[in-house]
mmCIF file of C-alpha atoms in Angstrom:
data_model
loop_
_atom_site.group_PDB
_atom_site.id
_atom_site.type_symbol
_atom_site.label_atom_id
_atom_site.label_comp_id
_atom_site.label_asym_id
_atom_site.label_seq_id
_atom_site.Cartn_x
_atom_site.Cartn_y
_atom_site.Cartn_z
ATOM 1 C CA MET A 1 -0.977 49.404 32.644
ATOM 2 C CA ASN A 2 -2.472 46.341 30.919
ATOM 3 C CA GLU A 3 -1.547 46.322 27.246
ATOM 4 C CA GLY A 4 -4.831 45.938 25.389
ATOM 5 C CA TRP A 5 -5.470 45.566 21.671
ATOM 6 C CA LEU A 6 -5.551 49.332 21.001
ATOM 7 C CA PRO A 7 -1.937 50.039 22.183
ATOM 8 C CA ARG A 8 -0.772 47.063 20.129
ATOM 9 C CA VAL A 9 -2.520 48.422 17.039
ATOM 10 C CA ARG A 10 -0.874 51.805 17.588
ATOM 11 C CA GLY A 11 2.496 50.246 18.368
ATOM 12 C CA ILE A 12 4.481 50.077 21.593
ATOM 13 C CA VAL A 13 8.054 51.248 22.183
ATOM 14 C CA THR A 14 10.144 50.469 25.229
ATOM 15 C CA VAL A 15 12.753 53.202 25.888
ATOM 16 C CA ARG A 16 15.571 53.788 28.311
ATOM 17 C CA LEU A 17 16.485 57.261 29.693
ATOM 18 C CA ARG A 18 20.057 58.216 30.524
ATOM 19 C CA GLY A 19 21.301 61.380 32.268
ATOM 20 C CA GLY A 20 19.336 64.613 32.972
ATOM 21 C CA ALA A 21 16.294 64.956 35.182
ATOM 22 C CA GLN A 22 14.652 61.611 34.486
ATOM 23 C CA GLU A 23 11.976 61.818 37.220
ATOM 24 C CA GLU A 24 11.038 65.340 36.073
ATOM 25 C CA LEU A 25 10.531 64.063 32.454
ATOM 26 C CA VAL A 26 8.287 61.248 33.630
ATOM 27 C CA ASN A 27 6.190 63.487 35.888
ATOM 28 C CA ASP A 28 5.745 66.175 33.169
ATOM 29 C CA CYS A 29 4.696 63.594 30.630
ATOM 30 C CA LEU A 30 2.102 62.020 32.909
ATOM 31 C CA LYS A 31 0.813 65.507 33.902
ATOM 32 C CA ASP A 32 0.346 66.330 30.183
ATOM 33 C CA GLY A 33 -1.574 63.106 29.448
ATOM 34 C CA LEU A 34 1.104 60.972 27.838
ATOM 35 C CA ALA A 35 0.581 57.249 28.486
ATOM 36 C CA LEU A 36 3.676 55.818 30.144
ATOM 37 C CA TRP A 37 3.728 52.493 31.949
ATOM 38 C CA SER A 38 6.082 49.783 33.177
ATOM 39 C CA ILE A 39 8.230 52.541 34.656
ATOM 40 C CA ARG A 40 11.252 51.115 36.471
ATOM 41 C CA ARG A 41 14.898 51.820 37.151
ATOM 42 C CA THR A 42 17.294 49.386 35.558
ATOM 43 C CA SER A 43 20.329 51.066 37.276
ATOM 44 C CA PRO A 44 20.990 54.194 39.309
ATOM 45 C CA GLU A 45 21.734 56.045 36.019
ATOM 46 C CA GLU A 46 19.004 54.598 33.818
ATOM 47 C CA LEU A 47 15.183 54.532 33.850
ATOM 48 C CA GLU A 48 13.003 52.487 31.547
ATOM 49 C CA PHE A 49 9.315 52.743 30.520
ATOM 50 C CA ALA A 50 6.913 51.796 27.730
ATOM 51 C CA VAL A 51 5.066 54.305 25.582
ATOM 52 C CA GLN A 52 2.728 54.224 22.598
ATOM 53 C CA VAL A 53 4.152 55.248 19.206
ATOM 54 C CA PRO A 54 2.076 58.490 18.893
ATOM 55 C CA ASP A 55 3.236 59.587 22.375
ATOM 56 C CA PHE A 56 6.828 58.582 21.601
ATOM 57 C CA PHE A 57 7.065 61.339 18.978
ATOM 58 C CA ARG A 58 5.804 63.871 21.547
ATOM 59 C CA LEU A 59 8.789 63.232 23.851
ATOM 60 C CA LYS A 60 11.252 65.462 22.018
ATOM 61 C CA PRO A 61 10.502 68.775 23.857
ATOM 62 C CA TYR A 62 10.560 67.019 27.197
ATOM 63 C CA LEU A 63 13.947 65.504 26.420
ATOM 64 C CA LYS A 64 15.315 68.900 25.401
ATOM 65 C CA ARG A 65 14.006 70.582 28.552
ATOM 66 C CA THR A 66 15.260 67.953 30.993
ATOM 67 C CA GLY A 67 18.536 67.097 29.260
ATOM 68 C CA CYS A 68 17.797 63.371 29.053
ATOM 69 C CA ARG A 69 18.994 61.074 26.338
ATOM 70 C CA ILE A 70 16.726 58.330 25.039
ATOM 71 C CA HIS A 71 17.460 54.871 23.641
ATOM 72 C CA VAL A 72 14.850 52.510 22.137
ATOM 73 C CA THR A 73 15.277 48.924 23.430
ATOM 74 C CA GLN A 74 12.177 47.178 22.050
ATOM 75 C CA ARG A 75 9.477 47.699 19.392
ATOM 76 C CA ARG A 76 6.264 45.673 19.144
ATOM 77 C CA GLY A 77 2.794 45.933 17.763
ATOM 78 C CA LEU A 78 1.084 46.134 14.367
ATOM 79 C CA PRO A 79 3.124 48.975 12.713
ATOM 80 C CA PHE A 80 6.404 47.163 13.329
ATOM 81 C CA TRP A 81 5.014 43.809 12.208
ATOM 82 C CA LEU A 82 3.747 45.344 8.959
ATOM 83 C CA ARG A 83 7.095 46.938 8.362
ATOM 84 C CA LYS A 84 8.879 43.651 8.868
ATOM 85 C CA ALA A 85 6.448 41.826 6.574
ATOM 86 C CA ALA A 86 6.970 44.451 3.917
ATOM 87 C CA GLY A 87 10.712 43.771 4.056
ATOM 88 C CA ARG A 88 10.047 40.070 3.584
ATOM 89 C CA LYS A 89 7.268 40.263 1.064
ATOM 90 C CA PHE A 90 8.617 37.418 -1.089
ATOM 91 C CA PHE A 91 8.706 35.133 1.930
ATOM 92 C CA ALA A 92 5.178 36.114 2.967
ATOM 93 C CA ALA A 93 3.974 35.692 -0.641
ATOM 94 C CA GLY A 94 5.589 32.259 -0.691
ATOM 95 C CA ILE A 95 3.714 31.171 2.428
ATOM 96 C CA VAL A 96 0.417 32.402 0.966
ATOM 97 C CA LEU A 97 1.165 30.704 -2.325
ATOM 98 C CA PHE A 98 2.023 27.440 -0.564
ATOM 99 C CA PHE A 99 -1.316 27.290 1.280
ATOM 100 C CA VAL A 100 -3.232 28.309 -1.871
ATOM 101 C CA THR A 101 -1.435 25.563 -3.814
ATOM 102 C CA MET A 102 -2.198 22.996 -1.109
ATOM 103 C CA PHE A 103 -5.850 23.962 -1.176
ATOM 104 C CA LEU A 104 -6.065 23.689 -4.941
ATOM 105 C CA LEU A 105 -4.239 20.354 -5.012
ATOM 106 C CA SER A 106 -6.537 18.926 -2.346
ATOM 107 C CA SER A 107 -9.566 20.124 -4.326
ATOM 108 C CA LEU A 108 -8.646 17.935 -7.325
ATOM 109 C CA VAL A 109 -9.561 14.327 -7.973
ATOM 110 C CA TRP A 110 -6.238 12.500 -8.329
ATOM 111 C CA THR A 111 -7.159 8.824 -8.447
ATOM 112 C CA ILE A 112 -10.241 6.738 -9.166
ATOM 113 C CA GLU A 113 -10.425 3.198 -7.701
ATOM 114 C CA VAL A 114 -12.835 0.511 -8.893
ATOM 115 C CA ARG A 115 -13.599 -2.416 -6.570
ATOM 116 C CA GLY A 116 -15.721 -5.514 -6.907
ATOM 117 C CA THR A 117 -15.698 -5.937 -10.693
ATOM 118 C CA LYS A 118 -15.212 -9.269 -12.432
ATOM 119 C CA ARG A 119 -17.383 -9.327 -15.523
ATOM 120 C CA ILE A 120 -17.588 -5.542 -15.889
ATOM 121 C CA LYS A 121 -14.351 -4.104 -17.282
ATOM 122 C CA GLN A 122 -12.854 -1.259 -15.314
ATOM 123 C CA GLU A 123 -12.337 0.618 -18.554
ATOM 124 C CA ASP A 124 -16.082 0.586 -19.198
ATOM 125 C CA LEU A 125 -16.845 1.906 -15.709
ATOM 126 C CA LEU A 126 -14.224 4.644 -15.991
ATOM 127 C CA ALA A 127 -15.565 5.644 -19.431
ATOM 128 C CA ALA A 128 -19.086 5.859 -18.020
ATOM 129 C CA ALA A 129 -17.807 7.954 -15.047
ATOM 130 C CA LYS A 130 -15.977 10.299 -17.428
ATOM 131 C CA ALA A 131 -19.178 10.815 -19.378
ATOM 132 C CA GLU A 132 -20.800 11.943 -16.104
ATOM 133 C CA GLY A 133 -17.940 14.352 -15.364
ATOM 134 C CA VAL A 134 -15.838 12.211 -13.039
ATOM 135 C CA TYR A 135 -12.192 11.800 -14.126
ATOM 136 C CA PRO A 136 -8.707 12.517 -12.768
ATOM 137 C CA PHE A 137 -7.765 16.223 -12.336
ATOM 138 C CA GLN A 138 -11.463 17.219 -12.124
ATOM 139 C CA TRP A 139 -12.340 19.811 -9.455
ATOM 140 C CA SER A 140 -14.142 18.354 -6.489
ATOM 141 C CA TRP A 141 -16.809 21.012 -6.445
ATOM 142 C CA LYS A 142 -17.791 20.040 -10.038
ATOM 143 C CA LEU A 143 -18.567 16.477 -9.092
ATOM 144 C CA PRO A 144 -22.211 15.382 -9.156
ATOM 145 C CA GLU A 145 -23.890 14.215 -5.956
ATOM 146 C CA PRO A 146 -22.843 10.627 -5.089
ATOM 147 C CA SER A 147 -26.376 9.260 -5.086
ATOM 148 C CA LEU A 148 -27.189 10.870 -8.456
ATOM 149 C CA LEU A 149 -23.895 9.680 -9.902
ATOM 150 C CA ALA A 150 -24.492 6.092 -8.692
ATOM 151 C CA ALA A 151 -27.937 6.053 -10.327
ATOM 152 C CA LYS A 152 -26.617 7.323 -13.658
ATOM 153 C CA LEU A 153 -23.728 4.830 -13.670
ATOM 154 C CA SER A 154 -26.118 1.964 -12.900
ATOM 155 C CA ALA A 155 -28.217 3.020 -15.882
ATOM 156 C CA ARG A 156 -25.185 3.012 -18.154
ATOM 157 C CA LEU A 157 -23.970 -0.425 -16.899
ATOM 158 C CA PRO A 158 -26.815 -2.956 -16.958
ATOM 159 C CA ASP A 159 -24.542 -5.688 -15.519
ATOM 160 C CA ALA A 160 -24.197 -3.734 -12.275
ATOM 161 C CA ALA A 161 -26.783 -4.451 -9.622
ATOM 162 C CA TRP A 162 -25.514 -1.627 -7.373
ATOM 163 C CA ILE A 163 -22.751 0.959 -7.544
ATOM 164 C CA GLY A 164 -21.540 2.829 -4.453
ATOM 165 C CA VAL A 165 -19.719 6.144 -4.767
ATOM 166 C CA GLU A 166 -17.389 7.333 -1.997
ATOM 167 C CA LYS A 167 -15.045 10.301 -1.907
ATOM 168 C CA LYS A 168 -12.027 10.050 0.350
ATOM 169 C CA GLY A 169 -9.816 13.101 0.133
ATOM 170 C CA THR A 170 -8.481 13.197 -3.401
ATOM 171 C CA ARG A 171 -9.764 9.693 -4.243
ATOM 172 C CA ILE A 172 -13.043 8.563 -5.734
ATOM 173 C CA ILE A 173 -13.931 4.924 -4.934
ATOM 174 C CA PHE A 174 -16.516 2.976 -6.916
ATOM 175 C CA GLN A 175 -17.759 -0.128 -5.146
ATOM 176 C CA VAL A 176 -19.589 -2.379 -7.597
ATOM 177 C CA VAL A 177 -21.994 -5.287 -6.946
ATOM 178 C CA GLU A 178 -22.505 -7.190 -10.182
ATOM 179 C CA SER A 179 -25.859 -8.662 -11.047
ATOM 180 C CA LYS A 180 -25.904 -12.478 -10.985
ATOM 181 C CA ARG A 181 -26.483 -14.418 -14.151
ATOM 182 C CA PRO A 182 -27.655 -17.996 -14.229
ATOM 183 C CA ASP A 183 -24.807 -20.327 -15.148
ATOM 184 C CA ALA A 184 -25.019 -21.458 -18.700
ATOM 185 C CA ALA A 185 -25.695 -25.181 -18.945
ATOM 186 C CA LYS A 186 -22.554 -26.975 -19.839
ATOM 187 C CA LEU A 187 -23.054 -29.283 -22.785
ATOM 188 C CA ASN A 188 -21.201 -32.567 -22.315
ATOM 189 C CA SER A 189 -21.076 -35.613 -24.487
ATOM 190 C CA PRO A 190 -21.700 -39.005 -22.913
ATOM 191 C CA ARG A 191 -18.523 -40.307 -21.309
ATOM 192 C CA HIS A 192 -16.849 -42.792 -18.995
ATOM 193 C CA ILE A 193 -14.685 -41.982 -16.005
ATOM 194 C CA ILE A 194 -11.404 -43.918 -16.362
ATOM 195 C CA ALA A 195 -8.282 -44.238 -14.192
ATOM 196 C CA SER A 196 -5.525 -41.706 -14.869
ATOM 197 C CA SER A 197 -2.896 -44.060 -13.465
ATOM 198 C CA ASP A 198 -2.395 -47.416 -11.765
ATOM 199 C CA ALA A 199 -3.799 -47.283 -8.269
ATOM 200 C CA VAL A 200 -5.685 -48.967 -5.436
ATOM 201 C CA VAL A 201 -9.137 -47.388 -5.078
ATOM 202 C CA THR A 202 -9.726 -45.779 -1.660
ATOM 203 C CA ARG A 203 -12.938 -43.894 -2.364
ATOM 204 C CA ILE A 204 -15.588 -43.917 -5.131
ATOM 205 C CA ILE A 205 -18.791 -41.865 -5.326
ATOM 206 C CA ALA A 206 -20.786 -41.959 -8.588
ATOM 207 C CA ASP A 207 -23.007 -38.927 -9.034
ATOM 208 C CA LYS A 208 -23.989 -40.058 -12.556
ATOM 209 C CA GLY A 209 -23.289 -43.314 -14.272
ATOM 210 C CA ARG A 210 -22.609 -46.860 -13.012
ATOM 211 C CA PRO A 211 -19.610 -47.629 -10.774
ATOM 212 C CA VAL A 212 -17.744 -50.718 -11.995
ATOM 213 C CA VAL A 213 -15.025 -50.940 -9.353
ATOM 214 C CA ARG A 214 -15.042 -51.039 -5.550
ATOM 215 C CA VAL A 215 -12.880 -49.686 -2.763
ATOM 216 C CA ASN A 216 -9.583 -51.624 -2.431
ATOM 217 C CA SER A 217 -9.795 -52.660 -6.092
ATOM 218 C CA LYS A 218 -6.516 -52.548 -8.028
ATOM 219 C CA VAL A 219 -7.015 -50.641 -11.292
ATOM 220 C CA LYS A 220 -4.784 -50.082 -14.309
ATOM 221 C CA LYS A 221 -4.305 -46.827 -16.150
ATOM 222 C CA GLY A 222 -7.174 -46.331 -18.610
ATOM 223 C CA GLN A 223 -9.486 -48.816 -16.857
ATOM 224 C CA THR A 224 -13.154 -47.726 -16.558
ATOM 225 C CA LEU A 225 -14.115 -46.600 -13.052
ATOM 226 C CA ILE A 226 -17.615 -45.176 -13.606
ATOM 227 C CA SER A 227 -19.408 -46.292 -16.796
ATOM 228 C CA GLY A 228 -21.444 -43.881 -18.834
ATOM 229 C CA THR A 229 -23.600 -46.775 -20.049
ATOM 230 C CA ILE A 230 -26.557 -47.669 -17.836
ATOM 231 C CA GLY A 231 -29.307 -50.264 -18.069
ATOM 232 C CA GLU A 232 -29.373 -53.768 -19.483
ATOM 233 C CA PRO A 233 -29.496 -54.617 -23.203
ATOM 234 C CA PRO A 234 -31.475 -53.865 -25.166
ATOM 235 C CA ASN A 235 -32.700 -51.021 -22.867
ATOM 236 C CA THR A 236 -29.342 -49.254 -22.420
ATOM 237 C CA ALA A 237 -28.696 -45.525 -22.354
ATOM 238 C CA THR A 238 -25.590 -43.351 -22.283
ATOM 239 C CA VAL A 239 -25.046 -40.546 -19.708
ATOM 240 C CA VAL A 240 -22.336 -38.127 -18.782
ATOM 241 C CA ALA A 241 -20.612 -40.090 -16.084
ATOM 242 C CA ASP A 242 -19.533 -38.006 -13.130
ATOM 243 C CA GLY A 243 -18.247 -38.570 -9.613
ATOM 244 C CA GLU A 244 -15.257 -38.760 -7.312
ATOM 245 C CA VAL A 245 -12.679 -41.524 -7.356
ATOM 246 C CA ARG A 246 -9.524 -41.473 -5.267
ATOM 247 C CA GLY A 247 -6.787 -44.043 -4.998
ATOM 248 C CA LEU A 248 -3.315 -44.795 -3.709
ATOM 249 C CA VAL A 249 -0.734 -44.022 -6.347
ATOM 250 C CA TRP A 250 3.031 -44.746 -6.142
ATOM 251 C CA HIS A 251 5.473 -42.193 -7.477
ATOM 252 C CA GLU A 252 9.198 -42.905 -7.782
ATOM 253 C CA TYR A 253 11.677 -40.015 -7.666
ATOM 254 C CA THR A 254 15.420 -39.971 -8.299
ATOM 255 C CA ILE A 255 16.859 -37.211 -6.087
ATOM 256 C CA VAL A 256 20.259 -35.592 -6.016
ATOM 257 C CA SER A 257 20.720 -33.389 -2.880
ATOM 258 C CA PRO A 258 23.968 -31.419 -2.213
ATOM 259 C CA LEU A 259 25.643 -31.502 1.188
ATOM 260 C CA SER A 260 26.695 -27.883 0.787
ATOM 261 C CA ILE A 261 24.458 -24.948 -0.228
ATOM 262 C CA GLN A 262 25.027 -21.218 -0.767
ATOM 263 C CA THR A 263 22.928 -18.610 1.094
ATOM 264 C CA ASN A 264 22.861 -14.800 0.940
ATOM 265 C CA VAL A 265 23.281 -13.046 4.330
ATOM 266 C CA TYR A 266 23.329 -9.319 5.230
ATOM 267 C CA THR A 267 26.644 -7.822 6.370
ATOM 268 C CA GLY A 268 25.034 -4.841 8.172
ATOM 269 C CA GLU A 269 26.505 -2.274 5.806
ATOM 270 C CA SER A 270 23.984 -0.146 3.915
ATOM 271 C CA LYS A 271 23.463 3.001 1.872
ATOM 272 C CA THR A 272 20.334 5.156 1.880
ATOM 273 C CA LYS A 273 18.988 7.130 -1.094
ATOM 274 C CA TRP A 274 16.179 9.696 -0.838
ATOM 275 C CA SER A 275 13.963 10.816 -3.710
ATOM 276 C CA VAL A 276 11.144 13.318 -3.949
ATOM 277 C CA VAL A 277 8.061 11.802 -5.611
ATOM 278 C CA LEU A 278 5.656 14.083 -7.451
ATOM 279 C CA PHE A 279 2.828 12.916 -9.682
ATOM 280 C CA GLY A 280 4.283 9.407 -9.812
ATOM 281 C CA ARG A 281 7.793 10.543 -10.817
ATOM 282 C CA ALA A 282 10.807 10.292 -8.526
ATOM 283 C CA LEU A 283 13.640 12.810 -8.405
ATOM 284 C CA GLN A 284 16.687 11.713 -6.374
ATOM 285 C CA VAL A 285 17.957 14.311 -3.910
ATOM 286 C CA SER A 286 20.548 12.377 -1.846
ATOM 287 C CA GLY A 287 22.661 9.268 -1.904
ATOM 288 C CA PHE A 288 24.150 9.868 -5.308
ATOM 289 C CA GLY A 289 26.785 7.596 -6.799
ATOM 290 C CA GLY A 290 26.816 3.989 -7.832
ATOM 291 C CA ASP A 291 26.255 0.888 -5.703
ATOM 292 C CA PRO A 292 29.331 0.696 -3.422
ATOM 293 C CA PHE A 293 28.806 -3.015 -2.744
ATOM 294 C CA ALA A 294 29.808 -6.007 -4.849
ATOM 295 C CA GLN A 295 26.518 -7.744 -3.899
ATOM 296 C CA SER A 296 23.466 -6.066 -2.524
ATOM 297 C CA GLN A 297 19.679 -6.046 -2.178
ATOM 298 C CA THR A 298 17.543 -2.922 -2.276
ATOM 299 C CA GLN A 299 14.422 -2.256 -0.207
ATOM 300 C CA GLU A 300 12.039 0.579 -1.128
ATOM 301 C CA LYS A 301 9.655 2.480 1.141
ATOM 302 C CA LEU A 302 7.254 5.091 -0.268
ATOM 303 C CA GLU A 303 5.761 7.634 2.131
ATOM 304 C CA ASN A 304 2.920 9.708 0.654
ATOM 305 C CA LEU A 305 2.365 13.290 1.797
ATOM 306 C CA GLY A 306 -0.971 13.845 3.537
ATOM 307 C CA TRP A 307 -2.803 16.785 4.956
ATOM 308 C CA ARG A 308 -5.910 16.523 7.123
ATOM 309 C CA GLY A 309 -6.689 13.048 5.922
ATOM 310 C CA LEU A 310 -6.034 13.848 2.294
ATOM 311 C CA ARG A 311 -3.515 11.824 0.310
ATOM 312 C CA LEU A 312 -1.643 14.170 -1.984
ATOM 313 C CA PRO A 313 0.259 13.203 -5.166
ATOM 314 C CA ALA A 314 3.555 13.913 -3.511
ATOM 315 C CA GLY A 315 5.862 12.157 -1.053
ATOM 316 C CA ARG A 316 9.300 10.744 -0.567
ATOM 317 C CA LEU A 317 10.915 7.476 -1.524
ATOM 318 C CA LYS A 318 13.547 5.823 0.709
ATOM 319 C CA GLU A 319 15.806 3.259 -0.978
ATOM 320 C CA THR A 320 18.007 1.220 1.335
ATOM 321 C CA VAL A 321 20.807 -0.628 -0.449
ATOM 322 C CA MET A 322 22.019 -3.425 1.910
ATOM 323 C CA GLU A 323 25.263 -5.256 1.318
ATOM 324 C CA THR A 324 25.040 -9.043 1.129
ATOM 325 C CA ARG A 325 27.600 -11.818 0.966
ATOM 326 C CA VAL A 326 27.390 -15.432 -0.024
ATOM 327 C CA GLU A 327 28.012 -17.949 2.728
ATOM 328 C CA GLN A 328 28.575 -21.684 2.245
ATOM 329 C CA LYS A 329 26.381 -23.790 4.556
ATOM 330 C CA THR A 330 27.256 -27.416 5.169
ATOM 331 C CA LEU A 331 24.360 -29.838 5.682
ATOM 332 C CA THR A 332 24.387 -33.127 7.506
ATOM 333 C CA ARG A 333 23.362 -36.207 5.552
ATOM 334 C CA GLU A 334 19.991 -36.239 7.263
ATOM 335 C CA GLU A 335 19.385 -32.584 6.415
ATOM 336 C CA ALA A 336 20.310 -33.142 2.773
ATOM 337 C CA VAL A 337 18.004 -36.160 2.582
ATOM 338 C CA GLN A 338 15.084 -34.261 4.113
ATOM 339 C CA ALA A 339 15.653 -31.295 1.838
ATOM 340 C CA GLY A 340 15.608 -33.555 -1.227
ATOM 341 C CA ILE A 341 12.415 -35.302 -0.148
ATOM 342 C CA GLU A 342 10.679 -31.971 0.494
ATOM 343 C CA ARG A 343 11.551 -30.806 -3.012
ATOM 344 C CA ALA A 344 10.120 -34.039 -4.419
ATOM 345 C CA LYS A 345 6.898 -33.548 -2.405
ATOM 346 C CA GLU A 346 6.552 -30.001 -3.699
ATOM 347 C CA ASP A 347 6.903 -31.221 -7.278
ATOM 348 C CA LEU A 348 4.414 -34.018 -6.647
ATOM 349 C CA MET A 349 1.774 -31.691 -5.163
ATOM 350 C CA SER A 350 2.035 -29.360 -8.162
ATOM 351 C CA LYS A 351 1.235 -32.320 -10.452
ATOM 352 C CA ALA A 352 -1.201 -34.365 -8.351
ATOM 353 C CA GLY A 353 -3.266 -31.421 -7.053
ATOM 354 C CA ALA A 354 -3.618 -29.534 -3.814
ATOM 355 C CA ASP A 355 -5.929 -32.191 -2.322
ATOM 356 C CA ALA A 356 -3.295 -34.970 -2.695
ATOM 357 C CA VAL A 357 -2.045 -36.496 0.595
ATOM 358 C CA VAL A 358 1.315 -38.206 1.010
ATOM 359 C CA LYS A 359 0.576 -41.339 3.013
ATOM 360 C CA GLU A 360 3.989 -42.938 3.141
ATOM 361 C CA GLN A 361 7.528 -42.405 1.916
ATOM 362 C CA LYS A 362 10.259 -45.006 1.485
ATOM 363 C CA ILE A 363 13.912 -44.589 0.474
ATOM 364 C CA LEU A 364 14.686 -47.439 -1.939
ATOM 365 C CA HIS A 365 18.371 -46.631 -2.452
ATOM 366 C CA GLU A 366 20.831 -44.114 -1.016
ATOM 367 C CA LYS A 367 24.508 -43.280 -1.453
ATOM 368 C CA THR A 368 26.781 -40.344 -0.777
ATOM 369 C CA ASP A 369 29.393 -39.405 -3.371
ATOM 370 C CA ASN A 370 31.326 -36.271 -4.336
ATOM 371 C CA GLY A 371 29.531 -34.002 -1.825
ATOM 372 C CA LYS A 372 26.056 -35.095 -2.807
ATOM 373 C CA VAL A 373 23.423 -37.554 -1.653
ATOM 374 C CA TYR A 374 21.902 -39.768 -4.415
ATOM 375 C CA MET A 375 18.682 -41.618 -3.616
ATOM 376 C CA LYS A 376 15.588 -43.179 -5.038
ATOM 377 C CA VAL A 377 12.381 -42.444 -3.075
ATOM 378 C CA LEU A 378 8.963 -44.061 -3.362
ATOM 379 C CA LEU A 379 6.044 -41.808 -2.325
ATOM 380 C CA GLU A 380 2.618 -43.320 -1.661
ATOM 381 C CA VAL A 381 -0.029 -40.690 -2.361
ATOM 382 C CA ASP A 382 -3.816 -40.649 -1.943
ATOM 383 C CA GLN A 383 -5.062 -38.568 -4.894
ATOM 384 C CA SER A 384 -7.784 -38.182 -7.458
ATOM 385 C CA ILE A 385 -7.457 -40.700 -10.320
ATOM 386 C CA VAL A 386 -10.339 -39.357 -12.416
ATOM 387 C CA LYS A 387 -9.950 -38.892 -16.165
ATOM 388 C CA GLU A 388 -12.755 -38.284 -18.649
ATOM 389 C CA MET A 389 -13.143 -40.461 -21.756
ATOM 390 C CA PRO A 390 -15.899 -39.660 -24.295
ATOM 391 C CA LEU A 391 -17.985 -42.689 -25.305
ATOM 392 C CA VAL A 392 -17.547 -41.802 -28.970
ATOM 393 C CA GLN A 393 -13.802 -42.199 -28.625
ATOM 394 C CA MET A 394 -14.277 -45.479 -26.777
ATOM 395 C CA GLN A 395 -16.501 -46.801 -29.536
ATOM 396 C CA GLY A 396 -14.078 -45.585 -32.229
ATOM 397 C CA GLU A 397 -11.346 -47.584 -30.686
#
């Protein structure tokens, strides 16, 4: 017999007969309309079959008449499932409560992101969104339509040319395109362009004003490069001198570079700590105790909990504490010299500007003493030598 849905709703019992007239019991039951199936002998003394629960309770007179004993080996179907669920009602209620909680949490707005703002303050946009009913811990079904919300926010923020609204799971993302304003005219007083240091001019382009030096000219610090005075007397005028002037400048550095340096290396030993993160707060659940290492570095990895593309305000934090030790590394003289020169170049670039180019380097003096290399280095750099000098100040002098 094929077990359909109706026998499963009524419940199915698999029983085993022992002793008595087993074949007679089966034949009498079938003759009287009882539904028995999967009838088979499990041994010469035992016979097994399946029966629906209502028919199971009708077997008693047949058992008494044939002298058979019955033993239930399996129960399945809806009545037994309900009975088991009733015995575990707290577990079942917990499962239901879990899914209800997940649904409610995923229906809230947890975070609001603002992108593309420079002049517009994020606080102003968030305040405007809150006035329209968009704020953290708001129900998703209470949010206005994105197109309508974007129009209302644009009306509240005149500096925004366009505002896009996108909902991703529990996040609301505002993408802002700010309206362009014409740059305010910068008011400058008439001025000269003078040399910021002694140099040999390698490039000069005067956008405004009159160039007074040429390429390959040697100039002193403070010397005029582009004059803000144009024309011949008595028909002279003053302008805001502007342009680009570059030159070769020499920088001298005194460098002390050690022949031995200390570095931190990992030993391979580590300790892992796990924490549960909920609403931005972490609760440690494993890896208790202090740091077992004398020296260590810690790496953190946060894994957010997600469900069907939704990022929930929960997750776990893994902290790996890795033991380190200090190793002494010995450098050759050449390595120490190169390391010292590189440090000098880094310092030079921070002062001369990112567009500066080191053309040549020369070691003027070098000696090794007490585990260190002492040297004087001359760096030839092509850099901007522009400095502004107001004409008023020039005349005052």
